[in-house]
PDB file of C-alpha atoms in Angstrom:
ATOM      1  CA  MET Y  18       4.187  15.948   1.708  1.00  0.00           C
ATOM      2  CA  ALA Y  19       3.827  19.568   0.645  1.00  0.00           C
ATOM      3  CA  SER Y  20       0.378  21.069   1.042  1.00  0.00           C
ATOM      4  CA  LYS Y  21      -1.709  21.071  -2.144  1.00  0.00           C
ATOM      5  CA  VAL Y  22      -4.974  22.668  -3.117  1.00  0.00           C
ATOM      6  CA  VAL Y  23      -7.375  19.785  -3.665  1.00  0.00           C
ATOM      7  CA  VAL Y  24     -10.638  20.534  -5.435  1.00  0.00           C
ATOM      8  CA  VAL Y  25     -13.558  18.111  -5.088  1.00  0.00           C
ATOM      9  CA  ALA Y  26     -16.142  18.501  -7.859  1.00  0.00           C
ATOM     10  CA  GLY Y  27     -19.647  17.294  -7.165  1.00  0.00           C
ATOM     11  CA  ALA Y  28     -20.906  17.951  -3.636  1.00  0.00           C
ATOM     12  CA  GLY Y  29     -22.764  14.691  -3.234  1.00  0.00           C
ATOM     13  CA  ASP Y  30     -22.671  11.416  -1.341  1.00  0.00           C
ATOM     14  CA  VAL Y  31     -19.176  10.116  -2.178  1.00  0.00           C
ATOM     15  CA  ALA Y  32     -17.680  13.606  -1.898  1.00  0.00           C
ATOM     16  CA  LYS Y  33     -18.708  13.688   1.773  1.00  0.00           C
ATOM     17  CA  TYR Y  34     -16.475  10.701   2.502  1.00  0.00           C
ATOM     18  CA  VAL Y  35     -13.596  12.233   0.521  1.00  0.00           C
ATOM     19  CA  VAL Y  36     -13.869  15.572   2.309  1.00  0.00           C
ATOM     20  CA  GLU Y  37     -13.949  13.817   5.696  1.00  0.00           C
ATOM     21  CA  GLU Y  38     -10.777  11.880   4.795  1.00  0.00           C
ATOM     22  CA  LEU Y  39      -9.040  15.007   3.471  1.00  0.00           C
ATOM     23  CA  LEU Y  40      -9.911  16.855   6.694  1.00  0.00           C
ATOM     24  CA  LYS Y  41      -8.648  13.925   8.761  1.00  0.00           C
ATOM     25  CA  ALA Y  42      -5.333  13.958   6.832  1.00  0.00           C
ATOM     26  CA  GLY Y  43      -5.020  17.693   7.522  1.00  0.00           C
ATOM     27  CA  GLN Y  44      -2.454  18.263   4.768  1.00  0.00           C
ATOM     28  CA  HIS Y  45      -4.326  20.109   2.039  1.00  0.00           C
ATOM     29  CA  LYS Y  46      -6.501  23.116   1.352  1.00  0.00           C
ATOM     30  CA  ILE Y  47      -9.924  21.719   0.405  1.00  0.00           C
ATOM     31  CA  ILE Y  48     -12.273  23.355  -2.082  1.00  0.00           C
ATOM     32  CA  VAL Y  49     -15.636  21.827  -3.003  1.00  0.00           C
ATOM     33  CA  LEU Y  50     -17.328  22.713  -6.291  1.00  0.00           C
ATOM     34  CA  SER Y  51     -21.089  22.629  -6.638  1.00  0.00           C
ATOM     35  CA  ARG Y  52     -23.864  24.142  -8.709  1.00  0.00           C
ATOM     36  CA  ALA Y  53     -25.613  25.214  -5.500  1.00  0.00           C
ATOM     37  CA  GLU Y  54     -24.780  25.790  -1.838  1.00  0.00           C
ATOM     38  CA  ARG Y  55     -24.599  22.535   0.134  1.00  0.00           C
ATOM     39  CA  ALA Y  56     -25.027  22.936   3.897  1.00  0.00           C
ATOM     40  CA  TRP Y  57     -23.160  19.709   4.775  1.00  0.00           C
ATOM     41  CA  PHE Y  58     -19.921  21.123   3.312  1.00  0.00           C
ATOM     42  CA  VAL Y  59     -20.062  24.362   5.303  1.00  0.00           C
ATOM     43  CA  ARG Y  60     -17.444  23.503   7.924  1.00  0.00           C
ATOM     44  CA  PRO Y  61     -14.004  24.654   9.028  1.00  0.00           C
ATOM     45  CA  GLY Y  62     -11.292  23.732   6.538  1.00  0.00           C
ATOM     46  CA  VAL Y  63     -13.633  23.534   3.532  1.00  0.00           C
ATOM     47  CA  GLU Y  64     -14.259  26.299   1.011  1.00  0.00           C
ATOM     48  CA  MET Y  65     -17.289  26.122  -1.298  1.00  0.00           C
ATOM     49  CA  ARG Y  66     -17.117  27.539  -4.816  1.00  0.00           C
ATOM     50  CA  LEU Y  67     -20.131  27.656  -7.100  1.00  0.00           C
ATOM     51  CA  THR Y  68     -19.823  26.706 -10.765  1.00  0.00           C
ATOM     52  CA  ASP Y  69     -22.063  25.789 -13.661  1.00  0.00           C
ATOM     53  CA  TYR Y  70     -19.287  23.492 -14.964  1.00  0.00           C
ATOM     54  CA  SER Y  71     -18.804  25.554 -18.127  1.00  0.00           C
ATOM     55  CA  LEU Y  72     -15.186  25.981 -19.202  1.00  0.00           C
ATOM     56  CA  ASP Y  73     -15.124  29.686 -18.297  1.00  0.00           C
ATOM     57  CA  SER Y  74     -16.582  29.029 -14.859  1.00  0.00           C
ATOM     58  CA  LEU Y  75     -14.190  26.147 -14.172  1.00  0.00           C
ATOM     59  CA  LYS Y  76     -11.140  28.154 -15.220  1.00  0.00           C
ATOM     60  CA  THR Y  77     -12.139  30.748 -12.625  1.00  0.00           C
ATOM     61  CA  VAL Y  78     -12.828  28.350  -9.733  1.00  0.00           C
ATOM     62  CA  LEU Y  79      -9.755  26.199 -10.457  1.00  0.00           C
ATOM     63  CA  HIS Y  80      -7.290  29.124 -10.637  1.00  0.00           C
ATOM     64  CA  ASP Y  81      -5.344  27.918  -7.564  1.00  0.00           C
ATOM     65  CA  ALA Y  82      -6.009  24.170  -7.784  1.00  0.00           C
ATOM     66  CA  ASP Y  83      -3.303  21.515  -7.866  1.00  0.00           C
ATOM     67  CA  ILE Y  84      -5.522  18.422  -8.018  1.00  0.00           C
ATOM     68  CA  LEU Y  85      -9.096  17.970  -9.251  1.00  0.00           C
ATOM     69  CA  LEU Y  86     -11.120  15.012  -7.978  1.00  0.00           C
ATOM     70  CA  SER Y  87     -14.531  14.638  -9.562  1.00  0.00           C
ATOM     71  CA  PHE Y  88     -17.423  12.852  -7.934  1.00  0.00           C
ATOM     72  CA  LEU Y  89     -19.934  14.501 -10.207  1.00  0.00           C
ATOM     73  CA  HIS Y  90     -22.275  11.757 -11.367  1.00  0.00           C
ATOM     74  CA  ASP Y  91     -24.877  12.038 -14.064  1.00  0.00           C
ATOM     75  CA  ASN Y  92     -25.855   9.634 -16.833  1.00  0.00           C
ATOM     76  CA  SER Y  93     -26.736  12.372 -19.309  1.00  0.00           C
ATOM     77  CA  GLN Y  94     -24.748  14.534 -21.712  1.00  0.00           C
ATOM     78  CA  PHE Y  95     -24.077  16.858 -18.760  1.00  0.00           C
ATOM     79  CA  TYR Y  96     -21.600  14.296 -17.340  1.00  0.00           C
ATOM     80  CA  LEU Y  97     -19.544  14.305 -20.529  1.00  0.00           C
ATOM     81  CA  ASP Y  98     -19.702  18.073 -21.077  1.00  0.00           C
ATOM     82  CA  ALA Y  99     -18.761  18.855 -17.475  1.00  0.00           C
ATOM     83  CA  HIS Y 100     -15.870  16.381 -17.425  1.00  0.00           C
ATOM     84  CA  LEU Y 101     -14.491  17.515 -20.785  1.00  0.00           C
ATOM     85  CA  ASN Y 102     -14.660  21.078 -19.447  1.00  0.00           C
ATOM     86  CA  MET Y 103     -12.837  20.018 -16.271  1.00  0.00           C
ATOM     87  CA  LEU Y 104     -10.115  18.398 -18.367  1.00  0.00           C
ATOM     88  CA  ALA Y 105      -9.815  21.493 -20.582  1.00  0.00           C
ATOM     89  CA  ALA Y 106      -9.667  23.783 -17.533  1.00  0.00           C
ATOM     90  CA  CYS Y 107      -6.841  21.681 -16.080  1.00  0.00           C
ATOM     91  CA  GLN Y 108      -5.036  21.719 -19.436  1.00  0.00           C
ATOM     92  CA  GLN Y 109      -5.242  25.514 -19.504  1.00  0.00           C
ATOM     93  CA  SER Y 110      -4.284  25.900 -15.844  1.00  0.00           C
ATOM     94  CA  PRO Y 111      -0.670  26.637 -14.908  1.00  0.00           C
ATOM     95  CA  GLN Y 112      -0.835  24.281 -11.892  1.00  0.00           C
ATOM     96  CA  CYS Y 113      -3.880  21.935 -11.981  1.00  0.00           C
ATOM     97  CA  LYS Y 114      -2.197  18.984 -13.650  1.00  0.00           C
ATOM     98  CA  ARG Y 115      -3.781  16.005 -11.871  1.00  0.00           C
ATOM     99  CA  PHE Y 116      -7.364  14.926 -12.540  1.00  0.00           C
ATOM    100  CA  ILE Y 117      -9.437  11.980 -11.369  1.00  0.00           C
ATOM    101  CA  PRO Y 118     -12.806  11.960 -13.145  1.00  0.00           C
ATOM    102  CA  SER Y 119     -15.916  10.396 -11.680  1.00  0.00           C
ATOM    103  CA  GLU Y 120     -15.862   6.749 -12.703  1.00  0.00           C
ATOM    104  CA  CYS Y 121     -17.817   4.443 -10.421  1.00  0.00           C
ATOM    105  CA  GLY Y 122     -19.523   1.141 -11.079  1.00  0.00           C
ATOM    106  CA  GLY Y 123     -18.571  -1.587 -13.448  1.00  0.00           C
ATOM    107  CA  ASN Y 124     -15.393  -3.382 -14.438  1.00  0.00           C
ATOM    108  CA  ILE Y 125     -13.681  -0.885 -16.749  1.00  0.00           C
ATOM    109  CA  ASP Y 126     -10.644  -3.128 -17.237  1.00  0.00           C
ATOM    110  CA  ASP Y 127     -12.476  -6.127 -18.687  1.00  0.00           C
ATOM    111  CA  PHE Y 128     -15.712  -4.477 -19.844  1.00  0.00           C
ATOM    112  CA  PRO Y 129     -14.932  -0.829 -20.679  1.00  0.00           C
ATOM    113  CA  GLU Y 130     -18.245  -0.309 -22.479  1.00  0.00           C
ATOM    114  CA  GLN Y 131     -20.396  -1.666 -19.640  1.00  0.00           C
ATOM    115  CA  PRO Y 132     -22.827  -0.650 -18.377  1.00  0.00           C
ATOM    116  CA  LEU Y 133     -24.180   0.306 -21.789  1.00  0.00           C
ATOM    117  CA  PHE Y 134     -25.399   3.715 -20.638  1.00  0.00           C
ATOM    118  CA  TYR Y 135     -21.693   4.665 -20.208  1.00  0.00           C
ATOM    119  CA  LEU Y 136     -21.112   4.448 -23.987  1.00  0.00           C
ATOM    120  CA  PRO Y 137     -22.173   8.028 -24.826  1.00  0.00           C
ATOM    121  CA  THR Y 138     -20.695   9.598 -21.678  1.00  0.00           C
ATOM    122  CA  HIS Y 139     -17.787   7.769 -20.058  1.00  0.00           C
ATOM    123  CA  VAL Y 140     -16.171   6.216 -23.134  1.00  0.00           C
ATOM    124  CA  PRO Y 141     -15.657   9.562 -24.974  1.00  0.00           C
ATOM    125  CA  LEU Y 142     -14.139  11.045 -21.801  1.00  0.00           C
ATOM    126  CA  ARG Y 143     -11.724   8.116 -21.464  1.00  0.00           C
ATOM    127  CA  LYS Y 144     -10.673   8.621 -25.090  1.00  0.00           C
ATOM    128  CA  ALA Y 145     -10.117  12.358 -24.493  1.00  0.00           C
ATOM    129  CA  LEU Y 146      -7.968  11.590 -21.451  1.00  0.00           C
ATOM    130  CA  GLN Y 147      -5.882   9.081 -23.418  1.00  0.00           C
ATOM    131  CA  ALA Y 148      -5.414  11.510 -26.330  1.00  0.00           C
ATOM    132  CA  GLN Y 149      -3.741  14.221 -24.231  1.00  0.00           C
ATOM    133  CA  ALA Y 150      -0.513  14.469 -22.237  1.00  0.00           C
ATOM    134  CA  GLU Y 151      -0.815  17.777 -20.352  1.00  0.00           C
ATOM    135  CA  VAL Y 152      -2.757  16.419 -17.366  1.00  0.00           C
ATOM    136  CA  GLU Y 153      -1.987  13.298 -15.320  1.00  0.00           C
ATOM    137  CA  TRP Y 154      -5.130  11.257 -14.749  1.00  0.00           C
ATOM    138  CA  THR Y 155      -6.338   7.994 -13.336  1.00  0.00           C
ATOM    139  CA  LEU Y 156      -9.568   6.014 -13.258  1.00  0.00           C
ATOM    140  CA  PHE Y 157     -10.680   3.985 -10.256  1.00  0.00           C
ATOM    141  CA  ASN Y 158     -12.188   0.594 -10.982  1.00  0.00           C
ATOM    142  CA  ILE Y 159     -14.090   0.040  -7.749  1.00  0.00           C
ATOM    143  CA  GLY Y 160     -17.261  -1.758  -8.791  1.00  0.00           C
ATOM    144  CA  TRP Y 161     -20.400  -1.193  -6.745  1.00  0.00           C
ATOM    145  CA  PHE Y 162     -20.481   0.692  -3.474  1.00  0.00           C
ATOM    146  CA  MET Y 163     -21.053  -1.527  -0.435  1.00  0.00           C
ATOM    147  CA  ASP Y 164     -23.034   1.122   1.396  1.00  0.00           C
ATOM    148  CA  TYR Y 165     -26.126   0.165  -0.566  1.00  0.00           C
ATOM    149  CA  PHE Y 166     -26.183  -2.971   1.618  1.00  0.00           C
ATOM    150  CA  VAL Y 167     -26.650  -0.977   4.816  1.00  0.00           C
ATOM    151  CA  PRO Y 168     -29.709   0.951   5.965  1.00  0.00           C
ATOM    152  CA  GLU Y 169     -29.866   4.385   4.382  1.00  0.00           C
ATOM    153  CA  GLU Y 170     -29.542   6.151   7.738  1.00  0.00           C
ATOM    154  CA  SER Y 171     -26.126   4.471   8.251  1.00  0.00           C
ATOM    155  CA  SER Y 172     -24.590   5.920   5.095  1.00  0.00           C
ATOM    156  CA  TYR Y 173     -24.264   9.107   3.068  1.00  0.00           C
ATOM    157  CA  MET Y 174     -25.272   7.133  -0.031  1.00  0.00           C
ATOM    158  CA  LYS Y 175     -28.806   7.734  -1.311  1.00  0.00           C
ATOM    159  CA  ARG Y 176     -30.711   4.839  -2.831  1.00  0.00           C
ATOM    160  CA  ILE Y 177     -30.468   4.608  -6.612  1.00  0.00           C
ATOM    161  CA  GLU Y 178     -33.531   2.501  -7.399  1.00  0.00           C
ATOM    162  CA  PRO Y 179     -33.990   0.819  -9.826  1.00  0.00           C
ATOM    163  CA  THR Y 180     -30.306   0.848 -10.885  1.00  0.00           C
ATOM    164  CA  TRP Y 181     -29.065  -0.808  -7.704  1.00  0.00           C
ATOM    165  CA  PRO Y 182     -30.197  -4.457  -7.672  1.00  0.00           C
ATOM    166  CA  LEU Y 183     -30.768  -4.708  -3.910  1.00  0.00           C
ATOM    167  CA  ASN Y 184     -33.979  -3.403  -2.382  1.00  0.00           C
ATOM    168  CA  LEU Y 185     -33.664  -3.667   1.407  1.00  0.00           C
ATOM    169  CA  GLU Y 186     -37.216  -2.516   2.040  1.00  0.00           C
ATOM    170  CA  ALA Y 187     -38.748  -5.151  -0.275  1.00  0.00           C
ATOM    171  CA  GLY Y 188     -36.171  -7.810   0.620  1.00  0.00           C
ATOM    172  CA  THR Y 189     -35.300  -8.490  -3.020  1.00  0.00           C
ATOM    173  CA  LEU Y 190     -32.082  -8.828  -5.010  1.00  0.00           C
ATOM    174  CA  ARG Y 191     -31.949  -8.761  -8.812  1.00  0.00           C
ATOM    175  CA  ILE Y 192     -28.962 -10.637 -10.302  1.00  0.00           C
ATOM    176  CA  ALA Y 193     -27.924  -9.551 -13.792  1.00  0.00           C
ATOM    177  CA  GLY Y 194     -26.655 -12.076 -16.333  1.00  0.00           C
ATOM    178  CA  ALA Y 195     -26.332 -15.746 -15.453  1.00  0.00           C
ATOM    179  CA  GLY Y 196     -25.304 -15.032 -11.867  1.00  0.00           C
ATOM    180  CA  HIS Y 197     -21.799 -16.530 -12.203  1.00  0.00           C
ATOM    181  CA  ALA Y 198     -19.659 -13.425 -12.765  1.00  0.00           C
ATOM    182  CA  PRO Y 199     -17.805 -12.077  -9.741  1.00  0.00           C
ATOM    183  CA  VAL Y 200     -18.984  -8.630  -8.668  1.00  0.00           C
ATOM    184  CA  PRO Y 201     -16.653  -6.287  -6.764  1.00  0.00           C
ATOM    185  CA  PHE Y 202     -17.938  -4.129  -3.915  1.00  0.00           C
ATOM    186  CA  THR Y 203     -16.042  -1.281  -2.251  1.00  0.00           C
ATOM    187  CA  ALA Y 204     -17.003   0.819   0.735  1.00  0.00           C
ATOM    188  CA  PRO Y 205     -17.082   4.500  -0.247  1.00  0.00           C
ATOM    189  CA  ARG Y 206     -15.041   5.309   2.867  1.00  0.00           C
ATOM    190  CA  ASP Y 207     -12.328   2.920   1.613  1.00  0.00           C
ATOM    191  CA  ALA Y 208     -12.430   4.521  -1.837  1.00  0.00           C
ATOM    192  CA  ALA Y 209     -12.094   7.957  -0.205  1.00  0.00           C
ATOM    193  CA  THR Y 210      -9.200   6.839   1.981  1.00  0.00           C
ATOM    194  CA  ALA Y 211      -7.375   5.373  -1.019  1.00  0.00           C
ATOM    195  CA  THR Y 212      -7.956   8.565  -3.006  1.00  0.00           C
ATOM    196  CA  VAL Y 213      -6.510  10.771  -0.275  1.00  0.00           C
TER     197      VAL Y 213
END
């Protein structure tokens, strides 16, 4: 495989697994985008670029990108604005023509509007992706991350109380709905490996 410039947006928990897998593969130039310096990503083989996720900023930091992987997570309007800007920057780029937006949690095949807080953010992005043809894209339907079942010190994943139904410290588990629906769980390392 020819070497590509892979840009990872969102220097957070899942991005750490992706960067580790990209480094292990050793085939690509790796650039991590963040709004602030992130010490964990300062390592050989990884370049940090700062952005505010505006279109102008993204066009500058993506000038040499081939592939954009987003792990930027936010349940506010910022998520939608940043991802629409990423899509527009790729559309305007001469070479960044592959984009995987941040899409974690839920069953987007059978329940595309669940969880309900995705309605104002994720659904409009999905529609924008479907309405264009300049950039190849994909969405991962991975369900919940399994790392929330392990002690926090054994994972890069931070606790997301009260969203995550399992509270290891209190020994409680909250089951949504009637408790009969299957729930998929994926290890973030497995998601990273599949992405790379």
